[in-house]
JSON list of C-alpha atoms in Angstrom, two decimals:
[
{"chain": "A", "resi": 29, "resn": "MET", "atom": "CA", "xyz": [25.71, -9.60, -16.29]},
{"chain": "A", "resi": 30, "resn": "TYR", "atom": "CA", "xyz": [28.70, -12.08, -16.31]},
{"chain": "A", "resi": 31, "resn": "GLU", "atom": "CA", "xyz": [31.62, -12.14, -18.72]},
{"chain": "A", "resi": 32, "resn": "ASP", "atom": "CA", "xyz": [31.72, -15.42, -19.53]},
{"chain": "A", "resi": 33, "resn": "GLU", "atom": "CA", "xyz": [29.12, -18.16, -20.32]},
{"chain": "A", "resi": 34, "resn": "SER", "atom": "CA", "xyz": [29.85, -20.37, -17.42]},
{"chain": "A", "resi": 35, "resn": "ASP", "atom": "CA", "xyz": [28.16, -20.71, -14.12]},
{"chain": "A", "resi": 36, "resn": "ILE", "atom": "CA", "xyz": [29.37, -18.71, -11.38]},
{"chain": "A", "resi": 37, "resn": "VAL", "atom": "CA", "xyz": [29.77, -21.19, -8.14]},
{"chain": "A", "resi": 38, "resn": "PHE", "atom": "CA", "xyz": [30.11, -19.85, -4.62]},
{"chain": "A", "resi": 39, "resn": "PRO", "atom": "CA", "xyz": [31.20, -22.40, -2.06]},
{"chain": "A", "resi": 40, "resn": "LYS", "atom": "CA", "xyz": [29.52, -21.71, 1.30]},
{"chain": "A", "resi": 41, "resn": "GLN", "atom": "CA", "xyz": [29.08, -23.93, 4.52]},
{"chain": "A", "resi": 42, "resn": "LYS", "atom": "CA", "xyz": [29.94, -27.10, 2.67]},
{"chain": "A", "resi": 43, "resn": "ARG", "atom": "CA", "xyz": [27.45, -26.52, 0.07]},
{"chain": "A", "resi": 44, "resn": "ILE", "atom": "CA", "xyz": [27.56, -25.21, -3.39]},
{"chain": "A", "resi": 45, "resn": "PHE", "atom": "CA", "xyz": [25.26, -22.45, -4.62]},
{"chain": "A", "resi": 46, "resn": "ALA", "atom": "CA", "xyz": [25.44, -21.59, -8.40]},
{"chain": "A", "resi": 47, "resn": "ILE", "atom": "CA", "xyz": [24.10, -18.69, -10.35]},
{"chain": "A", "resi": 48, "resn": "HIS", "atom": "CA", "xyz": [23.58, -19.12, -14.06]},
{"chain": "A", "resi": 49, "resn": "LYS", "atom": "CA", "xyz": [24.41, -16.23, -16.29]},
{"chain": "A", "resi": 50, "resn": "ARG", "atom": "CA", "xyz": [20.89, -15.80, -17.53]},
{"chain": "A", "resi": 51, "resn": "LYS", "atom": "CA", "xyz": [18.83, -16.30, -14.35]},
{"chain": "A", "resi": 52, "resn": "GLU", "atom": "CA", "xyz": [17.10, -13.49, -12.96]},
{"chain": "A", "resi": 53, "resn": "PHE", "atom": "CA", "xyz": [16.48, -12.65, -9.51]},
{"chain": "A", "resi": 54, "resn": "ILE", "atom": "CA", "xyz": [13.16, -10.58, -8.32]},
{"chain": "A", "resi": 55, "resn": "MET", "atom": "CA", "xyz": [13.54, -8.77, -5.11]},
{"chain": "A", "resi": 56, "resn": "THR", "atom": "CA", "xyz": [10.21, -8.57, -3.02]},
{"chain": "A", "resi": 57, "resn": "GLN", "atom": "CA", "xyz": [9.60, -5.74, -0.47]},
{"chain": "A", "resi": 58, "resn": "LEU", "atom": "CA", "xyz": [7.77, -6.17, 2.71]},
{"chain": "A", "resi": 59, "resn": "ILE", "atom": "CA", "xyz": [6.39, -2.80, 4.18]},
{"chain": "A", "resi": 60, "resn": "ILE", "atom": "CA", "xyz": [5.42, -2.62, 7.92]},
{"chain": "A", "resi": 61, "resn": "THR", "atom": "CA", "xyz": [3.95, 0.17, 9.63]},
{"chain": "A", "resi": 62, "resn": "LEU", "atom": "CA", "xyz": [4.50, 0.33, 13.29]},
{"chain": "A", "resi": 63, "resn": "ASP", "atom": "CA", "xyz": [2.05, 2.32, 15.52]},
{"chain": "A", "resi": 64, "resn": "ASP", "atom": "CA", "xyz": [4.76, 2.50, 18.33]},
{"chain": "A", "resi": 65, "resn": "SER", "atom": "CA", "xyz": [8.44, 2.92, 17.54]},
{"chain": "A", "resi": 66, "resn": "VAL", "atom": "CA", "xyz": [9.42, 1.22, 20.81]},
{"chain": "A", "resi": 67, "resn": "LYS", "atom": "CA", "xyz": [8.73, -2.12, 19.03]},
{"chain": "A", "resi": 68, "resn": "LEU", "atom": "CA", "xyz": [11.12, -1.33, 16.22]},
{"chain": "A", "resi": 69, "resn": "PRO", "atom": "CA", "xyz": [14.41, -2.63, 17.71]},
{"chain": "A", "resi": 70, "resn": "ASP", "atom": "CA", "xyz": [12.43, -6.18, 18.59]},
{"chain": "A", "resi": 71, "resn": "ILE", "atom": "CA", "xyz": [10.99, -6.29, 15.03]},
{"chain": "A", "resi": 72, "resn": "LYS", "atom": "CA", "xyz": [14.53, -5.57, 13.35]},
{"chain": "A", "resi": 73, "resn": "LYS", "atom": "CA", "xyz": [16.15, -8.22, 15.35]},
{"chain": "A", "resi": 74, "resn": "ALA", "atom": "CA", "xyz": [13.26, -10.77, 14.45]},
{"chain": "A", "resi": 75, "resn": "LEU", "atom": "CA", "xyz": [13.41, -10.16, 10.88]},
{"chain": "A", "resi": 76, "resn": "SER", "atom": "CA", "xyz": [17.19, -10.15, 10.73]},
{"chain": "A", "resi": 77, "resn": "LEU", "atom": "CA", "xyz": [16.89, -13.88, 12.00]},
{"chain": "A", "resi": 78, "resn": "LEU", "atom": "CA", "xyz": [14.97, -14.90, 8.89]},
{"chain": "A", "resi": 79, "resn": "ARG", "atom": "CA", "xyz": [16.77, -16.37, 5.99]},
{"chain": "A", "resi": 80, "resn": "GLY", "atom": "CA", "xyz": [16.64, -14.31, 2.54]},
{"chain": "A", "resi": 81, "resn": "ILE", "atom": "CA", "xyz": [16.39, -11.10, 4.47]},
{"chain": "A", "resi": 82, "resn": "LYS", "atom": "CA", "xyz": [19.06, -9.03, 2.62]},
{"chain": "A", "resi": 83, "resn": "HIS", "atom": "CA", "xyz": [18.60, -5.63, 4.14]},
{"chain": "A", "resi": 84, "resn": "ILE", "atom": "CA", "xyz": [16.37, -3.54, 6.57]},
{"chain": "A", "resi": 85, "resn": "THR", "atom": "CA", "xyz": [15.74, -0.23, 6.26]},
{"chain": "A", "resi": 86, "resn": "VAL", "atom": "CA", "xyz": [13.87, 2.22, 8.68]},
{"chain": "A", "resi": 87, "resn": "LYS", "atom": "CA", "xyz": [12.10, 5.17, 6.94]},
{"chain": "A", "resi": 88, "resn": "LYS", "atom": "CA", "xyz": [10.59, 7.59, 8.91]},
{"chain": "A", "resi": 89, "resn": "GLU", "atom": "CA", "xyz": [8.12, 9.69, 7.27]},
{"chain": "A", "resi": 90, "resn": "GLU", "atom": "CA", "xyz": [7.45, 13.40, 8.41]},
{"chain": "A", "resi": 91, "resn": "PRO", "atom": "CA", "xyz": [3.88, 14.66, 8.57]},
{"chain": "A", "resi": 92, "resn": "ASN", "atom": "CA", "xyz": [2.91, 17.14, 5.80]},
{"chain": "A", "resi": 93, "resn": "ALA", "atom": "CA", "xyz": [2.04, 20.76, 6.54]},
{"chain": "A", "resi": 94, "resn": "GLU", "atom": "CA", "xyz": [-1.96, 20.04, 6.97]},
{"chain": "A", "resi": 95, "resn": "THR", "atom": "CA", "xyz": [-1.23, 16.97, 9.42]},
{"chain": "A", "resi": 96, "resn": "ARG", "atom": "CA", "xyz": [1.11, 19.26, 11.47]},
{"chain": "A", "resi": 97, "resn": "LYS", "atom": "CA", "xyz": [-1.37, 22.16, 11.41]},
{"chain": "A", "resi": 98, "resn": "ALA", "atom": "CA", "xyz": [-4.10, 19.52, 12.74]},
{"chain": "A", "resi": 99, "resn": "MET", "atom": "CA", "xyz": [-1.84, 18.30, 15.24]},
{"chain": "A", "resi": 100, "resn": "ASP", "atom": "CA", "xyz": [-1.08, 21.75, 16.79]},
{"chain": "A", "resi": 101, "resn": "ASP", "atom": "CA", "xyz": [-4.81, 22.76, 16.72]},
{"chain": "A", "resi": 102, "resn": "ILE", "atom": "CA", "xyz": [-5.45, 19.49, 18.96]},
{"chain": "A", "resi": 103, "resn": "LYS", "atom": "CA", "xyz": [-2.56, 20.65, 21.38]},
{"chain": "A", "resi": 104, "resn": "LYS", "atom": "CA", "xyz": [-4.18, 24.19, 21.17]},
{"chain": "A", "resi": 105, "resn": "GLY", "atom": "CA", "xyz": [-7.46, 22.83, 21.98]},
{"chain": "A", "resi": 106, "resn": "ASN", "atom": "CA", "xyz": [-8.91, 24.12, 18.99]},
{"chain": "A", "resi": 107, "resn": "THR", "atom": "CA", "xyz": [-11.37, 21.13, 18.56]},
{"chain": "A", "resi": 108, "resn": "ILE", "atom": "CA", "xyz": [-14.83, 20.57, 18.02]},
{"chain": "A", "resi": 109, "resn": "LYS", "atom": "CA", "xyz": [-16.83, 18.64, 20.52]},
{"chain": "A", "resi": 110, "resn": "CYS", "atom": "CA", "xyz": [-19.89, 16.76, 19.42]},
{"chain": "A", "resi": 111, "resn": "ASN", "atom": "CA", "xyz": [-22.58, 14.71, 21.28]},
{"chain": "A", "resi": 112, "resn": "ASP", "atom": "CA", "xyz": [-23.28, 12.43, 18.17]},
{"chain": "A", "resi": 113, "resn": "PHE", "atom": "CA", "xyz": [-22.56, 12.27, 14.43]},
{"chain": "A", "resi": 114, "resn": "ASN", "atom": "CA", "xyz": [-25.34, 14.33, 13.61]},
{"chain": "A", "resi": 115, "resn": "ASP", "atom": "CA", "xyz": [-24.19, 17.08, 15.84]},
{"chain": "A", "resi": 116, "resn": "TYR", "atom": "CA", "xyz": [-20.75, 16.82, 13.97]},
{"chain": "A", "resi": 117, "resn": "LEU", "atom": "CA", "xyz": [-22.30, 17.19, 10.44]},
{"chain": "A", "resi": 118, "resn": "ASN", "atom": "CA", "xyz": [-24.15, 20.20, 11.89]},
{"chain": "A", "resi": 119, "resn": "LYS", "atom": "CA", "xyz": [-21.26, 21.59, 13.11]},
{"chain": "A", "resi": 120, "resn": "VAL", "atom": "CA", "xyz": [-18.77, 21.19, 10.18]},
{"chain": "A", "resi": 121, "resn": "LYS", "atom": "CA", "xyz": [-21.46, 22.70, 7.65]}
]
């Protein structure tokens, strides 16, 4: 990792942080799923204020083909209306 055997020392805000050649750092990920993308800027801002947060990445997943088809069916009104769960079971047989 480093070329010499000595520790590497970085001065920062009147403190000294040392990284030893053989020390390993394990990065941990936290995955947050939001149901409302309007909250995203506030969540990102709050997370960026925490110490130890190195990077914030937003990943928007596209629905697969089966999910898109189901969403289209809902928009078109191609749905099953049921009175209760037993009615549902009878209609989907």
